[in-house]
XYZ file of N, CA and C in Angstrom:
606
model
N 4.432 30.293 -70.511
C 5.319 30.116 -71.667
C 6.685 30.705 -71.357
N 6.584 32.259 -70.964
C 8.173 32.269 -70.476
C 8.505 31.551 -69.494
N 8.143 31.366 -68.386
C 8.462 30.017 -67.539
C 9.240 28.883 -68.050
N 8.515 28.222 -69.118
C 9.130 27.034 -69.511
C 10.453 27.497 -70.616
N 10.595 28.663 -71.100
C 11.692 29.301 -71.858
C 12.790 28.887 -70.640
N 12.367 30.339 -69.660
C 13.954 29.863 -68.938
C 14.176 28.567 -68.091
N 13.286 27.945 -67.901
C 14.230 26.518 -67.326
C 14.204 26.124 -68.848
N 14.816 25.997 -69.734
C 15.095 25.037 -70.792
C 16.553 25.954 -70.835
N 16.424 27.193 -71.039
C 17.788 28.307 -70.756
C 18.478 27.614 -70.338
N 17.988 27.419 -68.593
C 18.837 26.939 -67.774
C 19.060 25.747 -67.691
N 18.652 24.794 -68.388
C 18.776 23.288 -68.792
C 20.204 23.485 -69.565
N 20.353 24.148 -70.861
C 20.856 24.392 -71.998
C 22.535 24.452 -71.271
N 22.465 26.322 -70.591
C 23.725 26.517 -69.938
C 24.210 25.705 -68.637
N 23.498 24.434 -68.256
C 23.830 23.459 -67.285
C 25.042 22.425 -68.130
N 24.075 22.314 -69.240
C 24.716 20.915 -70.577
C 25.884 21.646 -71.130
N 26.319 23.385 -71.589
C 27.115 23.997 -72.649
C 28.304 23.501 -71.634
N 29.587 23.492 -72.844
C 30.595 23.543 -72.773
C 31.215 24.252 -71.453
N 32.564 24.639 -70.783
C 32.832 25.497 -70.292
C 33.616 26.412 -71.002
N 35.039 26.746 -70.113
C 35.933 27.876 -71.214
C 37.140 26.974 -72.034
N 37.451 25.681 -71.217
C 38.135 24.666 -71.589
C 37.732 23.817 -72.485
N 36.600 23.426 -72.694
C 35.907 23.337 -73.682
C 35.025 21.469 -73.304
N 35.314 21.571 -72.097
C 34.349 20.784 -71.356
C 32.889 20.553 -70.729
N 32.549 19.446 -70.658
C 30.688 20.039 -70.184
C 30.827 20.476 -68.702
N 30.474 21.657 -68.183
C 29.949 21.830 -66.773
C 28.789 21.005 -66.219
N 29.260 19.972 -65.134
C 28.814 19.006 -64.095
C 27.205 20.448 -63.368
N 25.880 19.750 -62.958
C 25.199 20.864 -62.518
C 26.128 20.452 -60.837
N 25.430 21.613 -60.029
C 25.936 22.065 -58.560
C 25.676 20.853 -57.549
N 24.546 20.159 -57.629
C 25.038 19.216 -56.513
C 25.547 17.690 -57.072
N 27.134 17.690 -55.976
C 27.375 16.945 -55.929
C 28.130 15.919 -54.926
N 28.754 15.338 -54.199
C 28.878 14.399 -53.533
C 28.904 15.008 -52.121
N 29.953 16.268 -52.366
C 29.591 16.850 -51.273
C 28.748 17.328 -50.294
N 28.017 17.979 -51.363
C 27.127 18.418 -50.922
C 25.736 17.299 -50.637
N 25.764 16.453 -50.352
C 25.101 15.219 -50.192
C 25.589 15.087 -48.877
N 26.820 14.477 -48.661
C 27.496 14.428 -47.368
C 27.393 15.318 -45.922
N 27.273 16.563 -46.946
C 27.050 17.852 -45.610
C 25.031 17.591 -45.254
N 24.590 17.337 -45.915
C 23.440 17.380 -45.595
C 23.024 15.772 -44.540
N 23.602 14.728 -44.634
C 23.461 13.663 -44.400
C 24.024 14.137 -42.722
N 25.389 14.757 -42.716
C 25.533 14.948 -41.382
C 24.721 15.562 -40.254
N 23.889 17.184 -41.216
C 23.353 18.059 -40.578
C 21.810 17.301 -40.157
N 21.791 16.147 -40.529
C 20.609 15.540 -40.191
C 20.783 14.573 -39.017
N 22.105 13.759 -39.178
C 22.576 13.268 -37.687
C 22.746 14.129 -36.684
N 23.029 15.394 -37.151
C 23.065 16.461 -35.510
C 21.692 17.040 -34.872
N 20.766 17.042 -35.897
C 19.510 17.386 -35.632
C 19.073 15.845 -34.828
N 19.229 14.504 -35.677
C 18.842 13.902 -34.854
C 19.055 13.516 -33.116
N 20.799 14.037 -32.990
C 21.102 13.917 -32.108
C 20.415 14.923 -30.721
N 19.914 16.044 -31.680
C 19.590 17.024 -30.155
C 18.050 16.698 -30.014
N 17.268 15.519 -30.670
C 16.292 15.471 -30.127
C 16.127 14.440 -29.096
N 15.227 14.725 -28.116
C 15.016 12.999 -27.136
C 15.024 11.927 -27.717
N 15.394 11.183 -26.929
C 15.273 9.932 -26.966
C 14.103 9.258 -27.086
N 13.235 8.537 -27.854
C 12.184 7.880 -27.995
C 11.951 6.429 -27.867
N 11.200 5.888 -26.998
C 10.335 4.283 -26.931
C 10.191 4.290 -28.948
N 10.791 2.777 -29.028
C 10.515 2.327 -30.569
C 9.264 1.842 -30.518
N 9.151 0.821 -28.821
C 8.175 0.644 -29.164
C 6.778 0.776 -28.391
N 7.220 1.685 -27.558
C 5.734 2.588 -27.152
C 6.050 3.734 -27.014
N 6.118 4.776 -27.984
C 6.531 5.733 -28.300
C 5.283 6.671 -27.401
N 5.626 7.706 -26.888
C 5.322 8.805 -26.067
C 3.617 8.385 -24.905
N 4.173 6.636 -24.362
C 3.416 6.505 -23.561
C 4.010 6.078 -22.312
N 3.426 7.073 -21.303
C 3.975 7.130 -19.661
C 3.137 5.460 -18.945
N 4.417 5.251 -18.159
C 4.259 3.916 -17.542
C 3.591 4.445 -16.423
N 2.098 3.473 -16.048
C 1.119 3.690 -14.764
C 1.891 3.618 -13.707
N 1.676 4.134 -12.588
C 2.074 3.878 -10.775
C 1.228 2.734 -10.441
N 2.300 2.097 -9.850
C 1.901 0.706 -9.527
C 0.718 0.755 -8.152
N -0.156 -0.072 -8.833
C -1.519 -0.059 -7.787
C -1.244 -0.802 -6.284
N -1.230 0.306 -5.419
C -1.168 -0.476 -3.563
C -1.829 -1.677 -3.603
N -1.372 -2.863 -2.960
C -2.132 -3.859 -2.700
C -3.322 -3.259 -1.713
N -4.278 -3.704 -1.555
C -5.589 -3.595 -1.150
C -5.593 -4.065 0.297
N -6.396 -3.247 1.148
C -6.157 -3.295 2.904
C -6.887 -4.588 3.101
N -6.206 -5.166 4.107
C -6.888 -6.236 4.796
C -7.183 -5.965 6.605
N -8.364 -6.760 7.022
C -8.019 -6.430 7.995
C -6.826 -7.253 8.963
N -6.853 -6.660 10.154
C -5.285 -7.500 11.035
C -6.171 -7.889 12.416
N -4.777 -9.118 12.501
C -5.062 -9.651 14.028
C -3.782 -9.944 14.532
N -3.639 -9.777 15.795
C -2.555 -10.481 16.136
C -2.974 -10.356 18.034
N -1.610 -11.501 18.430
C -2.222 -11.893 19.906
C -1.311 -11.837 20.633
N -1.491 -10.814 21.787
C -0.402 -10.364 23.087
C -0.225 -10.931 23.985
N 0.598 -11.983 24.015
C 0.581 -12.388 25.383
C 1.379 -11.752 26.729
N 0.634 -12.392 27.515
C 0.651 -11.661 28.784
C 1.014 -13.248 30.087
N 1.459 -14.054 29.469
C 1.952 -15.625 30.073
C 2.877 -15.210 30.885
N 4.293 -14.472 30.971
C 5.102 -14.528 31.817
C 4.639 -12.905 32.531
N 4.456 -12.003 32.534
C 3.983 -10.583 32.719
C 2.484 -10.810 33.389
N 2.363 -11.504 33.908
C 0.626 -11.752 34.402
C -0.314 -10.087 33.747
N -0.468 -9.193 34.399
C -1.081 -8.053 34.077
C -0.217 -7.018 33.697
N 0.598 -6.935 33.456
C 1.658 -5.862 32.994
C 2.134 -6.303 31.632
N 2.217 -5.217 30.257
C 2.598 -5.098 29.343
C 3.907 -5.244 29.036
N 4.775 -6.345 28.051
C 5.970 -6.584 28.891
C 6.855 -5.964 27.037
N 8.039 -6.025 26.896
C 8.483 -5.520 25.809
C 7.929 -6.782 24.943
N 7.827 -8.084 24.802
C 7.299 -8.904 23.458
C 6.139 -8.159 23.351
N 5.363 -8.165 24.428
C 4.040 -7.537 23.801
C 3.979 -6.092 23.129
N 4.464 -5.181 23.669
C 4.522 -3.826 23.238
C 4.707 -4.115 21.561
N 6.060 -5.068 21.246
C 6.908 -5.089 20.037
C 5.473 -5.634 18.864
N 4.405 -6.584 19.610
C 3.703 -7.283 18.495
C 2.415 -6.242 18.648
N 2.108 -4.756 19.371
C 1.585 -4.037 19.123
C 2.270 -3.430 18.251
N 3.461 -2.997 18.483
C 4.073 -2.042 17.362
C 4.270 -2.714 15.745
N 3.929 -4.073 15.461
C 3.807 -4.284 14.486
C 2.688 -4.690 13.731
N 1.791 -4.089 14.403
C 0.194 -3.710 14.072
C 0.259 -2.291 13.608
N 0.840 -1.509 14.329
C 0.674 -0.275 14.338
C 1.281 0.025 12.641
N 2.460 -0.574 12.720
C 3.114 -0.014 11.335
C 2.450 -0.887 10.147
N 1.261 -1.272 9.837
C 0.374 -1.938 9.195
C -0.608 -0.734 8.932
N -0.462 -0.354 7.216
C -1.165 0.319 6.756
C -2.515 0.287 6.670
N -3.419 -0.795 7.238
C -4.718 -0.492 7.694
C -4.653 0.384 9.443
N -4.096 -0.065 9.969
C -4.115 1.143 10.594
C -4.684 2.208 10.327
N -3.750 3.397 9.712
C -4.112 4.385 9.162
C -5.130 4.700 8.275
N -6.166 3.622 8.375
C -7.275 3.583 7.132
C -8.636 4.331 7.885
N -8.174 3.927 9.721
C -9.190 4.895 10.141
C -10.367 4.001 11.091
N -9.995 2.196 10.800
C -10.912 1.428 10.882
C -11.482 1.184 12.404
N -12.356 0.683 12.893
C -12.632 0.304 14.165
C -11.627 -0.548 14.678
N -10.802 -0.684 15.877
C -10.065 -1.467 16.789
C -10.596 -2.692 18.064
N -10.659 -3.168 18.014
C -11.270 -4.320 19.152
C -10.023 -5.005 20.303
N -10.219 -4.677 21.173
C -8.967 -5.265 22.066
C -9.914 -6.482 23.209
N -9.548 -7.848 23.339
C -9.985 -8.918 23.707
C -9.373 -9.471 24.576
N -9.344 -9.096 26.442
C -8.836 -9.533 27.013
C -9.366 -11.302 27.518
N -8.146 -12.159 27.569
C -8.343 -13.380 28.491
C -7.739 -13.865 29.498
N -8.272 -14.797 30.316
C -7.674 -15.643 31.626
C -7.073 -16.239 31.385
N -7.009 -17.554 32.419
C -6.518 -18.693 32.627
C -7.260 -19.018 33.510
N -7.668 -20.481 33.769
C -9.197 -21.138 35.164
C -8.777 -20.964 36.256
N -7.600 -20.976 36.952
C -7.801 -20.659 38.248
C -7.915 -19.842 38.920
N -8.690 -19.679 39.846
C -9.170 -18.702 40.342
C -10.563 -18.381 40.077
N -11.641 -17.847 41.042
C -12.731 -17.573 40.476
C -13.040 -16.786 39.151
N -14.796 -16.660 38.577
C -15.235 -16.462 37.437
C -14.788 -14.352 37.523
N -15.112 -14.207 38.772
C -15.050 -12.777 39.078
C -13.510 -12.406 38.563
N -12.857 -12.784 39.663
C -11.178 -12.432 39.604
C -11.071 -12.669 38.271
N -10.901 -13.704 37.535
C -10.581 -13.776 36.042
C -11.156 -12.847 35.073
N -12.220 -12.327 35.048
C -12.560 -11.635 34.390
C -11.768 -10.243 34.487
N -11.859 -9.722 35.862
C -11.371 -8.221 36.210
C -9.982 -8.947 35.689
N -9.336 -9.452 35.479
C -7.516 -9.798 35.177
C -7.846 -9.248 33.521
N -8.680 -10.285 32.998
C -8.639 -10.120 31.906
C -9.395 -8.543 30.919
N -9.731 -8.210 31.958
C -10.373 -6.378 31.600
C -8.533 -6.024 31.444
N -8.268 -5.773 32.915
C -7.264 -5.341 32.928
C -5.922 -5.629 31.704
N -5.996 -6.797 31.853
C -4.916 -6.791 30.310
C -5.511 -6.390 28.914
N -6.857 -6.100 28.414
C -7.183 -5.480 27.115
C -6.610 -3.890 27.793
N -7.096 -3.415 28.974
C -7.052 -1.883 29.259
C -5.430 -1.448 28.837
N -4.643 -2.420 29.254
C -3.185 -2.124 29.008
C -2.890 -2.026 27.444
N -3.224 -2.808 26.748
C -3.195 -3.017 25.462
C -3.760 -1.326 24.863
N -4.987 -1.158 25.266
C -5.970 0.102 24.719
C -5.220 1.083 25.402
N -4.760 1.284 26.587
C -3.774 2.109 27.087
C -2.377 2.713 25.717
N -1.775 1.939 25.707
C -0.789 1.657 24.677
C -0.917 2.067 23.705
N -2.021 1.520 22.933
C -2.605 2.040 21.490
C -2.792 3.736 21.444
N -3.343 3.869 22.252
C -3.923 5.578 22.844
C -2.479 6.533 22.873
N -1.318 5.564 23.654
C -0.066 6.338 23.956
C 0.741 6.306 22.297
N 0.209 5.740 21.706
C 1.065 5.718 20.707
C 0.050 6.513 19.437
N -0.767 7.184 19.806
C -1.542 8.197 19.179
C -2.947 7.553 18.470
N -3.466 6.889 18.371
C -4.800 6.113 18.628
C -5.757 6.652 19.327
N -6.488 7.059 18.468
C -8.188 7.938 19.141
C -8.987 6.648 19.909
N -9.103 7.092 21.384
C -9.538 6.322 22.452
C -11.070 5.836 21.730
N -11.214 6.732 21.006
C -13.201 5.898 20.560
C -12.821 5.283 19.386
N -11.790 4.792 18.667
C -11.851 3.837 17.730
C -11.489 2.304 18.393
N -11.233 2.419 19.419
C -10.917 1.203 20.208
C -12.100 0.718 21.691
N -12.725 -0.810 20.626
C -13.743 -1.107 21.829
C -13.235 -2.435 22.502
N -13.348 -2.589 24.076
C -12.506 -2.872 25.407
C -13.382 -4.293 25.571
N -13.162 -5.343 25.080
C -14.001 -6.783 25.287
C -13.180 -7.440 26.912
N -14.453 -7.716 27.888
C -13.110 -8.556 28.703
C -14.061 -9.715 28.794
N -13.307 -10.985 28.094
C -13.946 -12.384 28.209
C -13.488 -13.264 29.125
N -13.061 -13.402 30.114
C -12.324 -14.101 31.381
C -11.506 -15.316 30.547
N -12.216 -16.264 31.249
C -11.756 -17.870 30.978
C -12.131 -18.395 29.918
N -13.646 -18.076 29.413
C -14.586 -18.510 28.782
C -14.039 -19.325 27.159
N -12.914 -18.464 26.768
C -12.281 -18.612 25.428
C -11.178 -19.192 25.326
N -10.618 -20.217 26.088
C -9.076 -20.709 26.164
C -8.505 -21.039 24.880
N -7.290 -20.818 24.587
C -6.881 -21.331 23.578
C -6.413 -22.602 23.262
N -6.407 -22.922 24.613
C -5.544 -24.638 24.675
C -5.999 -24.955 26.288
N -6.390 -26.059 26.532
C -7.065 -26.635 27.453
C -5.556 -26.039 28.821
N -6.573 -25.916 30.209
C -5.624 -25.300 30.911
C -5.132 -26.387 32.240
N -5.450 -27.910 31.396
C -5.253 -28.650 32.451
C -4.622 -29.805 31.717
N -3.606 -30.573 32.005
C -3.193 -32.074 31.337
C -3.939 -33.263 30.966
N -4.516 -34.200 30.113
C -5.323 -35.350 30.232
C -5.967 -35.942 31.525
N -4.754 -35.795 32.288
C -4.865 -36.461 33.244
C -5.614 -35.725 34.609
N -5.644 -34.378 34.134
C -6.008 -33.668 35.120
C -5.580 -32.747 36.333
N -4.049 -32.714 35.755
C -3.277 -32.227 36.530
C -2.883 -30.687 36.023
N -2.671 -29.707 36.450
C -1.893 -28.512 36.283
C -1.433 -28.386 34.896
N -1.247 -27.764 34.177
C -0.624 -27.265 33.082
C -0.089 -26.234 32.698
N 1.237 -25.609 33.305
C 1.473 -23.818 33.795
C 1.336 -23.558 32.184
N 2.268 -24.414 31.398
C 2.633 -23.681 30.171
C 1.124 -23.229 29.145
N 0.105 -24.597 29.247
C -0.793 -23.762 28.544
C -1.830 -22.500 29.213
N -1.662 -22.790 30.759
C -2.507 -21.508 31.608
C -1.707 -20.358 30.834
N -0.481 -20.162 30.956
C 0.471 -19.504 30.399
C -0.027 -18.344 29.160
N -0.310 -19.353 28.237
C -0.738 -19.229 26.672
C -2.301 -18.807 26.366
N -2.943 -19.127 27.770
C -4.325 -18.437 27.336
C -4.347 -16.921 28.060
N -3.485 -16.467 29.030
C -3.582 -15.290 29.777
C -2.813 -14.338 28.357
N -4.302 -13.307 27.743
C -3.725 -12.877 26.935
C -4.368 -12.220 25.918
N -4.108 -11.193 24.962
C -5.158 -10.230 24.284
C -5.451 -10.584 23.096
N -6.127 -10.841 22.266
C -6.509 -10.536 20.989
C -7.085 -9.085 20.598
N -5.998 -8.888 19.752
C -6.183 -7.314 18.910
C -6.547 -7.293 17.547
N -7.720 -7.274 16.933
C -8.208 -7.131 15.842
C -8.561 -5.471 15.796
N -8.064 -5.033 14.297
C -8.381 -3.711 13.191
C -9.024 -4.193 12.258
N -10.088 -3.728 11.980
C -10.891 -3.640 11.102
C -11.025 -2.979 9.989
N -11.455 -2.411 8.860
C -11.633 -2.064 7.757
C -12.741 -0.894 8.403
N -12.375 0.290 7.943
C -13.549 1.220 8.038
C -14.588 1.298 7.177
N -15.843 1.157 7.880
C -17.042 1.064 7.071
C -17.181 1.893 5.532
N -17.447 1.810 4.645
C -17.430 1.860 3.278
C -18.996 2.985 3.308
N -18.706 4.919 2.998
C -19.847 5.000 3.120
C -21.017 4.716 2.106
N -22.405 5.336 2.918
C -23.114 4.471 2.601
C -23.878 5.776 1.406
N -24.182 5.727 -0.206
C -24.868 6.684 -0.732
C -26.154 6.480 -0.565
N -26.993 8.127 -0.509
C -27.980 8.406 -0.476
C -28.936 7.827 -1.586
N -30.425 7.275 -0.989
C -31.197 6.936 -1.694
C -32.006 7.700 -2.282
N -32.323 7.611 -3.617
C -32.983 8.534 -4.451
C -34.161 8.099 -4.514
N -35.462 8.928 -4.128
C -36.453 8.033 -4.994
C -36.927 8.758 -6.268
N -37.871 8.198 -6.862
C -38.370 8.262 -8.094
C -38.632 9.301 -8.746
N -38.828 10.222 -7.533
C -39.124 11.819 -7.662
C -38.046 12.839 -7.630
N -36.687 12.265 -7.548
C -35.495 12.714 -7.550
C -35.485 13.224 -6.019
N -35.810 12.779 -5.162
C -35.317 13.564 -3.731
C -34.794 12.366 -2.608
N -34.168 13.149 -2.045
C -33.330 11.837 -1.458
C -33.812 11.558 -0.096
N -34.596 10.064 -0.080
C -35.076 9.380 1.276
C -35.272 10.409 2.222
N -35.629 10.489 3.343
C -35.768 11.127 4.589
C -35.427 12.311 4.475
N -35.483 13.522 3.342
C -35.422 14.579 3.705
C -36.982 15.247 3.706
């Protein structure tokens, strides 16, 4: 009850006259509207910046494309057994191939060209994977992830003689030469549980 006395008080001396004999206006007015309207643009201003419309959600890191394995093929056509700069260059762009670094098994695949006996061709074609696996090794490549195939003649890529039966340097050329396949490292393998909760072979 006194409660509601003095706000009616203070209702009363809001409405009375003043000394001039005018009504006194109550305290807020335009101004004071204005000052508050600003102090709310400065507050707004010192806060961050916000997404309207995805407000306080962080954008994912974009997912690596997924390893494949690689191949590519060294020739050794003008360089008979010696590693020549094309070849080095189409190792080195194996190398900078992020399966690489995945750890995977390496296969180096030396080949001939027919002339010459089954023997000689073969030892040629050892010899040009060894250069290749040489290389790989010098350029920091663990010697046991890389296994040394030497297939002589057996695999030509293009017949090493003309229709007719004559000589063909350029495709002898094109089969003297390595295939370098990287592989994908084996995916391991989890332990089998059996039924009794203990795992296989222990």
């Amino acid at each position: 009850m006194k409660h509601a006395v003095l706000m009616a008080a203070a209702g009363l001396a809001a409405c009375a006259p003043g000394p001039d004999g005018n009504r006194v206006e109550p305290a807020t007015t335009n101004e004071a509207v204005g000052n508050d309207a600003l102090a709310n643009v400065a507050q707004n201003a010192a806060e961050p910046a916000k997404s309207i419309l995805r407000p306080e959600i962080v954008e994912p890191e974009p997912t690596p494309p997924a390893l494949e394995p690689v191949a590519a093929t060294v020739a050794f056509g003008a360089s008979g057994l010696v590693l020549d700069d094309a070849g080095r260059a189409a190792i080195d762009a194996v190398l900078a191939n992020p399966t690489i670094a995945a750890g995977g098994p390496i296969t180096v695949r030396g080949h001939s060209d027919s002339p010459g006996n089954d023997r000689v061709n073969l030892r040629a074609s050892q010899s040009r994977a060894e250069a290749v696996r040489d290389y790989l090794v010098e350029k920091g490549i663990a010697a046991d992830r890389i296994t040394v195939v030497a297939l002589g003649e057996t695999t030509p890529l293009v017949p090493n003689a003309r229709p007719d039966g004559s000589d063909d340097p350029e495709a002898r050329a094109r089969n003297r030469r390595v295939e370098l396949a990287v592989d994908l490292p084996p995916e391991p393998v989890e332990p089998v549980v059996d039924v009794s909760g203990n795992m296989a072979g222990s």
